Amino acid sequence: LAMAYLAWGLAQRWCPSSLQVISFPVVQLHLNRTAMRLSQKDFESAMNQVKLLKKDPGNEVKLKLYALYKQATEGPCNMPKPGVFDLINKAKWDAWNALGSLPKETARQNYVDLVSSLSSSLESSSQVEPGTDRKSTGYETLMVTSEDGITKIMLNRPTKKNALNVEMYHEIMHALKAASKDDSAITVLTGNGDYYSSGNDLTNFTDIPPGGVEEKAKNGAILLREFVGCFIDFPKPLIAMVNGPAVGISVTLLGLFDAVYASDRATFHTPFSHLGQSPEGCSSYTFPKIMSPAKATEMLVFGKKLTAGEACAQGLVTEVFPDSTFQKEVWTRLKAFAKLPPNAMRISKEIIRNREKEKLHAVNAEECSVLQGRWLSDECMNAVMNFLSRKSKL
Ligand SMILES: CCCCC/C=C/CC(=O)SCCNC(=O)CCNC(=O)[C@H](O)C(C)(C)COP(=O)(O)OP(=O)(O)OC[C@H]1O[C@@H](n2cnc3c(N)ncnc32)[C@H](O)[C@@H]1OP(=O)(O)O
C-alpha cells in the first residue's frame, strides 16, 4: 500500500518511471472551441489541483493525465517505443502516442477539463458533503452523481417542470463533458419531480442584451448549436430515463440517445408550430428516420402529443414501464449494462455514431440557423408573450 501511495505521489509530479499501470485506454480527444482561450495559469492551477486529490483516480485516469501532460508540454510522442516486456513504460508510451498530433493547446484544455471532472467526482475539496463522496456538487440546476459505473445527470428544477434555462444548458454541457471523461461506463439523463422536462425555459427570451433581439437570437443559436453538439459527440452509451412528460427540446434530443426508457406517465410533445418555432436537436433528420416522415410530420409540424406507448411503437422510446416499477426495473437493467466492458461499449457506439456524425453536425447547424430567424418572427414572439402573460399553456 505504501508503495502504491508513493507511486501515486510521484505520478502527480509526472515522474515517468513512477506510474503503476495495469491497463490503458484508447484516448479520443478532439479540438475544443475554448482551447485557444486557455491560459498557462489554468493549466498550472490544474496541475496543483491534481495534488489535492485525496483518492487515487485509478491507473486508466492517471495514464490519461500523463499522456495529456506530455502532449501539452512536449507535443506529439517523441520517445522510442519501449520493449514489450517493459509494461509500465509501454502503457505510458501507448497512451501518449495515441494522442497523435493533438495540438498542445487542446491537450492543455483536455487536461484541465479532466482534472476539473475529477475534482468534482473524487472529493478533492471542501465542496464535498460528508458521506456523499461520489456526489458532484456545485451545480445549480442539476444533481450529478456517479456510482456503480453509472453517471446520473438529473435535471433539478422541479418547481419549473425542469424547464431548461441558460444556466442549465451550460451545466448540462459541463456535466456531459465531465461524464465523458470519468470512470463510469454509461451516462443517464433524467428529471427530478413529476416532469422529465418542459423544454426550453420561455423566460430565456426575456433578458434582452444591449444589441437587441437580433443579438439575443444570435447568442441563442450559438448556445443551442454547442449544446446539441455535445449530445452528438458524447462518446459513451447515453440513456434517457423519461420519468414524466417531456416537451420541446427534451423530446427532440431523444433521437440522439442510445436508449430511451419511459414511464407510462410520460408524454412526448413538440409544439413547435404552436410556438412559432421550428425543430431542433437534429429531430428534422432523426425523427423521419426513426418513425417515418409522415409520423415525424405529425409531431414536429402539427405538434401531436404522443403517449409513451405510442412513442415506443414509433421507435422513439426503447421500452415503457409502469410508473410504479419504473425506477426499480430500469435501474436494475442499467446496473447490469454498466458491468459490460466499457471500452467495447464505447467502440460499438462509436462505430454506429461515426457514420452519422458529420451529417448530424450539418443538420444541427442548419436547424439553429433557421431557429435564429424564427425567434425574431411575430409568430414566436406572440406565443412567448402569451405564455409569459399567463394567456396560454400547452
Ligand atoms: C438557448 C435557447 C435554445 C432554445 C431551444 C428551443 C427549444 C424549443 C422548445 O423546447 S419548445 C417547448 C417550450 N416549452 C413550453 O412551451 C412549455 C411551457 N409550459 C407549459 O405549457 C406548462 O407550464 C406545462 C404544460 C409544461 C405544465 O403546466 P402545469 O399547469 O402542470 O404547471 P405550471 O404551468 O403551473 O408550471 C409550474 C411552473 O413552471 C413554469 N414553467 C413550466 N414550464 C416552463 C417553461 N418551458 N418555461 C418557463 N417556465 C415554465 C410555469 O411558468 C410555472 O411557474 P410559476 O410557478 O412561477 O407560475
Coordinates of C-alpha atoms and ligand atoms in Angstrom, one line a residue:
L1 CA 0.0 0.0 0.0
A2 CA 2.8 2.4 0.9
M3 CA 4.4 1.7 -2.5
A4 CA 1.2 2.4 -4.2
Y5 CA 0.9 5.8 -2.4
L6 CA 4.5 6.5 -3.2
A7 CA 3.9 5.7 -6.8
W8 CA 0.8 7.9 -6.9
G9 CA 2.6 10.8 -5.3
L10 CA 5.4 10.5 -7.8
A11 CA 2.9 10.3 -10.6
Q12 CA 1.5 13.6 -9.5
R13 CA 4.9 15.1 -10.1
W14 CA 5.0 13.5 -13.5
C15 CA 8.0 11.3 -13.0
P16 CA 7.8 9.0 -16.0
S17 CA 9.1 5.9 -14.1
S18 CA 6.6 6.1 -11.2
L19 CA 3.3 5.3 -12.8
Q20 CA 1.9 1.9 -11.9
V21 CA -0.1 0.6 -14.8
I22 CA -2.3 -2.4 -15.3
S23 CA -4.3 -1.3 -18.3
F24 CA -4.6 1.6 -20.7
P25 CA -7.3 3.4 -22.6
V26 CA -7.5 4.5 -26.2
V27 CA -7.9 8.2 -25.6
Q28 CA -10.0 10.1 -28.0
L29 CA -9.8 13.8 -27.9
H30 CA -10.9 16.4 -30.3
L31 CA -10.5 20.1 -30.8
N32 CA -12.4 22.2 -28.3
R33 CA -13.6 25.6 -29.2
T34 CA -12.4 27.0 -25.9
A35 CA -8.9 25.6 -26.2
M36 CA -7.3 28.7 -27.5
R37 CA -8.6 30.7 -24.6
L38 CA -7.0 28.5 -22.0
S39 CA -4.1 30.2 -20.2
Q40 CA -1.0 28.7 -18.9
K41 CA -2.2 29.8 -15.5
D42 CA -5.3 27.5 -15.8
F43 CA -3.0 24.6 -16.7
E44 CA -0.7 25.2 -13.8
S45 CA -3.6 25.5 -11.4
A46 CA -5.0 22.2 -12.7
M47 CA -1.6 20.6 -12.0
N48 CA -1.8 21.9 -8.4
Q49 CA -5.4 20.6 -8.1
V50 CA -4.3 17.1 -9.0
K51 CA -2.1 17.1 -5.9
L52 CA -5.1 17.9 -3.8
L53 CA -7.0 14.8 -4.9
K54 CA -7.4 12.6 -1.8
K55 CA -8.4 9.4 -3.8
D56 CA -6.3 7.6 -6.3
P57 CA -8.3 8.0 -9.6
G58 CA -7.1 4.7 -10.9
N59 CA -4.5 3.7 -13.5
E60 CA -6.6 4.5 -16.6
V61 CA -7.1 8.1 -15.5
K62 CA -3.5 8.5 -14.4
L63 CA -2.4 7.3 -17.8
K64 CA -4.8 9.9 -19.5
L65 CA -3.3 12.6 -17.2
Y66 CA 0.2 11.6 -18.0
A67 CA -0.4 11.5 -21.8
L68 CA -2.2 14.9 -21.8
Y69 CA 0.5 16.4 -19.7
K70 CA 3.3 15.2 -22.0
Q71 CA 1.3 16.3 -25.1
A72 CA 0.6 19.7 -23.6
T73 CA 4.2 20.3 -22.6
E74 CA 6.3 18.4 -25.3
G75 CA 3.9 17.9 -28.2
P76 CA 3.4 14.5 -30.0
C77 CA 5.1 11.5 -28.6
N78 CA 8.9 11.7 -29.3
M79 CA 10.2 8.8 -27.3
P80 CA 11.4 5.5 -28.8
K81 CA 8.8 2.7 -28.2
P82 CA 9.7 0.6 -25.1
G83 CA 10.1 -3.1 -25.4
V84 CA 7.1 -5.4 -25.0
F85 CA 8.3 -6.6 -21.5
D86 CA 8.7 -3.0 -20.2
L87 CA 5.0 -3.0 -19.4
I88 CA 4.7 0.2 -17.5
N89 CA 6.7 2.4 -19.9
K90 CA 5.0 0.8 -22.8
A91 CA 1.5 1.6 -21.4
K92 CA 2.6 5.2 -20.9
W93 CA 4.1 5.4 -24.4
D94 CA 0.9 4.0 -25.9
A95 CA -1.3 6.5 -24.0
W96 CA 0.9 9.4 -25.2
N97 CA 1.3 8.1 -28.7
A98 CA -2.5 7.6 -29.0
L99 CA -2.9 11.4 -28.8
G100 CA -1.3 11.6 -32.3
S101 CA -0.9 15.2 -33.4
L102 CA -3.4 16.7 -31.0
P103 CA -2.4 20.4 -30.6
K104 CA -0.7 21.4 -27.4
E105 CA -3.5 23.9 -26.5
T106 CA -6.1 21.2 -26.9
A107 CA -4.2 18.8 -24.7
R108 CA -3.9 21.6 -22.1
Q109 CA -7.6 22.2 -22.3
N110 CA -8.4 18.5 -22.0
Y111 CA -6.1 18.1 -19.1
V112 CA -7.8 21.0 -17.3
D113 CA -11.3 19.5 -18.1
L114 CA -10.2 16.1 -16.9
V115 CA -8.8 17.5 -13.6
S116 CA -12.0 19.5 -13.1
S117 CA -14.2 16.4 -13.6
L118 CA -12.0 14.5 -11.1
S119 CA -12.2 17.3 -8.6
S120 CA -16.0 17.3 -8.7
S121 CA -16.3 13.5 -8.5
L122 CA -13.4 12.5 -6.3
E123 CA -13.9 14.5 -3.1
S124 CA -10.9 16.7 -3.8
S125 CA -12.0 19.7 -1.8
S126 CA -14.3 21.1 0.9
Q127 CA -17.1 21.2 -1.7
V128 CA -18.0 17.6 -1.0
E129 CA -20.6 16.8 1.6
P130 CA -19.6 14.2 4.2
G131 CA -20.9 10.7 3.2
T132 CA -21.5 11.6 -0.4
D133 CA -18.1 11.3 -1.9
R134 CA -19.5 10.4 -5.3
K135 CA -21.9 13.3 -5.4
S136 CA -20.9 16.2 -7.5
T137 CA -21.9 19.5 -6.0
G138 CA -21.5 22.9 -7.5
Y139 CA -24.4 22.6 -9.9
E140 CA -27.4 25.0 -9.5
T141 CA -29.8 23.3 -11.8
L142 CA -28.6 19.6 -11.8
M143 CA -27.9 16.8 -9.5
V144 CA -25.0 14.7 -10.7
T145 CA -24.0 11.5 -9.1
S146 CA -21.7 8.6 -10.1
E147 CA -21.9 5.1 -8.7
D148 CA -22.0 1.5 -9.9
G149 CA -20.3 2.6 -13.1
I150 CA -23.2 5.0 -13.9
T151 CA -23.1 8.8 -14.0
K152 CA -26.6 10.1 -13.5
I153 CA -27.4 13.7 -14.6
M154 CA -30.7 14.7 -13.1
L155 CA -32.5 17.9 -14.2
N156 CA -33.3 19.6 -11.0
R157 CA -35.8 22.5 -11.3
P158 CA -38.9 20.5 -10.4
T159 CA -40.9 23.6 -9.5
K160 CA -40.4 24.8 -13.1
K161 CA -41.1 21.4 -14.5
N162 CA -37.3 21.2 -15.3
A163 CA -37.5 23.9 -17.9
L164 CA -34.0 24.4 -19.4
N165 CA -32.8 27.9 -18.5
V166 CA -29.5 29.2 -19.9
E167 CA -27.6 28.1 -16.8
M168 CA -29.0 24.6 -17.2
Y169 CA -27.8 24.4 -20.9
H170 CA -24.3 25.3 -19.7
E171 CA -24.4 22.9 -16.7
I172 CA -25.6 20.0 -18.8
M173 CA -22.7 20.6 -21.3
H174 CA -20.3 20.7 -18.4
A175 CA -21.7 17.6 -16.8
L176 CA -21.6 15.7 -20.2
K177 CA -18.0 16.7 -20.8
A178 CA -17.1 15.5 -17.3
A179 CA -19.1 12.3 -17.7
S180 CA -17.3 11.6 -21.0
K181 CA -14.0 11.5 -19.1
D182 CA -14.9 10.0 -15.8
D183 CA -14.6 6.3 -15.0
S184 CA -18.3 5.5 -15.5
A185 CA -19.4 3.1 -18.2
I186 CA -22.7 4.7 -19.1
T187 CA -24.5 8.0 -18.5
V188 CA -28.1 8.6 -17.7
L189 CA -30.2 11.7 -18.0
T190 CA -33.4 12.0 -16.1
G191 CA -35.7 14.6 -14.4
N192 CA -36.5 15.3 -10.7
G193 CA -40.2 15.6 -9.8
D194 CA -43.2 14.9 -12.0
Y195 CA -41.8 16.2 -15.3
Y196 CA -38.9 14.9 -17.3
S197 CA -38.6 18.5 -18.7
S198 CA -41.0 21.1 -20.1
G199 CA -38.3 22.1 -22.7
N200 CA -36.8 25.5 -23.3
D201 CA -37.5 27.9 -20.4
L202 CA -39.6 30.5 -22.2
T203 CA -38.2 33.2 -19.9
N204 CA -34.9 32.7 -21.8
F205 CA -36.4 35.0 -24.3
T206 CA -36.9 37.9 -21.9
D207 CA -33.5 39.0 -21.0
I208 CA -32.6 41.2 -24.0
P209 CA -28.9 42.3 -24.3
P210 CA -27.8 45.8 -25.4
G211 CA -27.5 44.5 -29.0
G212 CA -31.3 43.9 -29.0
V213 CA -33.3 40.9 -30.1
E214 CA -31.1 40.1 -33.0
E215 CA -28.1 39.7 -30.7
K216 CA -30.3 37.6 -28.4
A217 CA -31.3 35.3 -31.2
K218 CA -27.7 35.0 -32.5
N219 CA -26.4 34.1 -29.0
G220 CA -29.3 31.6 -28.5
A221 CA -28.4 29.9 -31.8
I222 CA -24.7 29.7 -30.9
L223 CA -25.6 28.2 -27.5
L224 CA -28.1 25.7 -28.9
R225 CA -25.6 24.5 -31.5
E226 CA -22.9 23.9 -29.0
F227 CA -25.4 22.2 -26.6
V228 CA -26.8 19.8 -29.2
G229 CA -23.2 19.2 -30.5
C230 CA -22.3 17.8 -27.0
F231 CA -25.1 15.1 -27.4
I232 CA -23.9 14.3 -31.0
D233 CA -20.3 13.8 -29.8
F234 CA -21.0 12.1 -26.5
P235 CA -18.7 9.0 -26.6
K236 CA -20.3 6.6 -24.1
P237 CA -23.8 5.0 -24.1
L238 CA -26.2 7.7 -23.2
I239 CA -29.6 6.7 -21.8
A240 CA -32.7 8.7 -21.1
M241 CA -34.9 7.8 -18.2
V242 CA -38.1 9.7 -19.1
N243 CA -39.8 9.9 -15.8
G244 CA -42.7 12.1 -16.9
P245 CA -44.0 14.4 -19.6
A246 CA -41.3 15.7 -22.0
V247 CA -41.7 18.8 -24.1
G248 CA -39.8 20.5 -26.9
I249 CA -36.0 20.2 -26.9
S250 CA -36.1 17.5 -24.2
V251 CA -38.1 15.3 -26.7
T252 CA -36.1 16.1 -29.9
L253 CA -32.8 15.3 -28.2
L254 CA -34.0 11.7 -27.5
G255 CA -33.2 10.9 -31.2
L256 CA -29.5 11.3 -30.2
F257 CA -29.7 9.0 -27.2
D258 CA -28.6 5.3 -27.4
A259 CA -31.6 4.0 -25.4
V260 CA -34.8 5.7 -24.1
Y261 CA -36.7 4.2 -21.2
A262 CA -40.0 5.8 -20.3
S263 CA -42.6 5.6 -17.5
D264 CA -46.1 5.1 -18.7
R265 CA -46.8 8.5 -17.3
A266 CA -44.5 10.2 -19.8
T267 CA -45.8 12.0 -22.9
F268 CA -43.8 13.4 -25.8
H269 CA -44.8 16.8 -27.2
T270 CA -43.0 19.1 -29.7
P271 CA -45.4 22.0 -30.2
F272 CA -43.0 24.0 -32.4
S273 CA -45.6 25.4 -34.8
H274 CA -47.8 26.5 -31.9
L275 CA -44.8 28.4 -30.6
G276 CA -43.9 29.9 -34.0
Q277 CA -40.7 27.8 -33.9
S278 CA -39.1 25.0 -35.8
P279 CA -37.5 21.7 -34.9
E280 CA -34.1 21.4 -33.3
G281 CA -31.9 18.7 -31.6
C282 CA -31.4 17.2 -35.1
S283 CA -35.0 15.9 -35.0
S284 CA -35.7 17.2 -38.5
Y285 CA -33.3 14.4 -39.5
T286 CA -33.6 11.7 -36.8
F287 CA -37.4 11.7 -36.4
P288 CA -38.3 10.9 -40.0
K289 CA -35.6 8.2 -39.9
I290 CA -36.8 6.7 -36.6
M291 CA -40.6 6.9 -37.2
S292 CA -41.3 7.6 -40.9
P293 CA -41.6 11.0 -42.5
A294 CA -45.4 11.2 -42.1
K295 CA -45.3 10.3 -38.3
A296 CA -42.5 12.8 -37.8
T297 CA -44.5 15.5 -39.5
E298 CA -47.5 14.8 -37.2
M299 CA -45.2 15.5 -34.2
L300 CA -42.8 18.2 -35.5
V301 CA -45.1 20.2 -37.7
F302 CA -48.6 19.6 -36.3
G303 CA -47.5 19.2 -32.6
K304 CA -49.2 15.9 -32.0
K305 CA -48.5 14.7 -28.4
L306 CA -47.6 11.0 -28.1
T307 CA -48.2 8.7 -25.2
A308 CA -45.3 6.6 -24.0
G309 CA -46.9 3.6 -25.7
E310 CA -47.2 5.5 -29.0
A311 CA -43.7 6.8 -28.8
C312 CA -42.5 3.2 -28.2
A313 CA -44.5 1.9 -31.1
Q314 CA -42.9 4.5 -33.3
G315 CA -39.3 3.7 -32.2
L316 CA -38.6 6.9 -30.3
V317 CA -38.8 5.0 -27.0
T318 CA -37.0 1.7 -26.4
E319 CA -39.3 0.4 -23.7
V320 CA -42.1 1.6 -21.4
F321 CA -42.5 0.6 -17.8
P322 CA -45.4 1.0 -15.4
D323 CA -44.7 4.1 -13.3
S324 CA -44.9 2.1 -10.1
T325 CA -42.0 -0.1 -11.0
F326 CA -40.2 2.3 -13.5
Q327 CA -37.3 3.3 -11.2
K328 CA -36.6 -0.2 -9.8
E329 CA -36.8 -2.0 -13.1
V330 CA -34.8 0.5 -15.2
W331 CA -32.0 0.9 -12.6
T332 CA -31.7 -2.9 -12.3
R333 CA -31.2 -3.1 -16.0
L334 CA -28.8 -0.1 -16.2
K335 CA -26.6 -1.6 -13.4
A336 CA -26.3 -4.8 -15.5
F337 CA -25.4 -2.7 -18.6
A338 CA -22.8 -0.8 -16.6
K339 CA -20.9 -4.0 -15.8
L340 CA -20.2 -4.7 -19.5
P341 CA -16.7 -3.9 -20.7
P342 CA -16.7 -0.1 -21.1
N343 CA -14.2 0.1 -24.0
A344 CA -16.2 -2.4 -26.0
M345 CA -19.4 -0.3 -25.5
R346 CA -17.7 2.9 -26.4
I347 CA -16.2 1.4 -29.6
S348 CA -19.5 -0.1 -30.6
K349 CA -21.3 3.2 -30.1
E350 CA -18.5 5.0 -32.0
I351 CA -18.9 2.7 -35.0
I352 CA -22.7 3.4 -35.1
R353 CA -22.4 7.1 -34.5
N354 CA -19.4 7.8 -36.7
R355 CA -21.4 7.1 -39.9
E356 CA -23.8 9.8 -39.0
K357 CA -21.7 12.4 -37.1
E358 CA -20.9 14.7 -40.0
K359 CA -24.5 14.7 -41.2
L360 CA -25.8 15.3 -37.6
H361 CA -23.5 18.3 -37.2
A362 CA -24.6 19.8 -40.5
V363 CA -28.3 19.3 -39.6
N364 CA -27.7 20.9 -36.2
A365 CA -26.1 23.9 -37.8
E366 CA -29.0 24.3 -40.3
E367 CA -31.7 23.9 -37.6
C368 CA -30.0 26.5 -35.4
S369 CA -29.7 29.0 -38.2
V370 CA -33.4 28.5 -39.1
L371 CA -34.5 28.9 -35.5
Q372 CA -32.4 32.1 -35.1
G373 CA -34.8 33.5 -37.8
R374 CA -37.9 32.1 -36.2
W375 CA -37.1 33.6 -32.8
L376 CA -37.4 37.1 -34.4
S377 CA -40.7 36.3 -36.0
D378 CA -44.0 37.8 -34.8
E379 CA -45.4 34.3 -34.5
C380 CA -42.8 33.2 -32.0
M381 CA -42.8 36.5 -30.0
N382 CA -46.6 36.4 -29.7
A383 CA -46.5 32.8 -28.5
V384 CA -43.9 33.5 -25.9
M385 CA -45.7 36.7 -24.7
N386 CA -48.9 34.7 -24.4
F387 CA -47.3 32.1 -22.2
L388 CA -45.5 34.7 -20.1
S389 CA -48.6 36.7 -19.6
R390 CA -50.4 33.5 -18.5
K391 CA -52.7 33.7 -21.5
S392 CA -51.7 30.3 -22.8
K393 CA -50.3 26.9 -21.8
L394 CA -49.7 23.8 -23.8
Ligands
LIG1 C1 -30.7 28.7 -26.0 C2 -32.1 28.6 -26.4 C3 -32.3 27.2 -27.0 C4 -33.8 27.1 -27.4 C5 -34.1 25.7 -27.8 C6 -35.6 25.7 -28.2 C7 -36.3 24.7 -27.8 C8 -37.8 24.6 -28.1 C9 -38.6 24.1 -27.0 O1 -38.2 23.5 -26.1 S1 -40.3 24.4 -27.2 C10 -41.0 24.0 -25.7 C11 -41.1 25.1 -24.8 N1 -41.9 24.7 -23.6 C12 -43.2 25.1 -23.4 O2 -43.8 25.8 -24.2 C13 -43.8 24.7 -22.2 C14 -44.5 25.8 -21.4 N2 -45.1 25.4 -20.2 C15 -46.4 24.9 -20.1 O3 -47.1 25.0 -21.1 C16 -46.9 24.5 -18.8 O4 -46.1 25.0 -17.8 C17 -46.8 22.9 -18.7 C18 -47.8 22.3 -19.6 C19 -45.4 22.4 -19.0 C20 -47.1 22.5 -17.2 O5 -48.3 23.0 -16.8 P1 -48.8 22.9 -15.3 O6 -50.1 23.6 -15.2 O7 -48.7 21.5 -14.8 O8 -47.7 23.6 -14.5 P2 -47.4 25.2 -14.4 O9 -47.6 25.8 -15.8 O10 -48.0 25.8 -13.3 O11 -45.7 25.2 -14.3 C21 -45.1 25.3 -13.0 C22 -44.2 26.5 -13.1 O12 -43.2 26.2 -14.1 C23 -43.1 27.2 -15.0 N3 -42.8 26.6 -16.3 C24 -43.1 25.4 -16.8 N4 -42.5 25.2 -18.0 C25 -41.9 26.3 -18.3 C26 -41.2 26.7 -19.5 N5 -41.0 25.9 -20.5 N6 -40.6 27.9 -19.5 C27 -40.8 28.8 -18.4 N7 -41.5 28.4 -17.3 C28 -42.0 27.2 -17.3 C29 -44.5 27.8 -15.0 O13 -44.5 29.1 -15.5 C30 -44.8 27.8 -13.5 O14 -44.1 28.8 -13.0 P3 -44.7 29.6 -11.7 O15 -44.9 28.7 -10.6 O16 -43.7 30.7 -11.4 O17 -46.0 30.2 -12.2

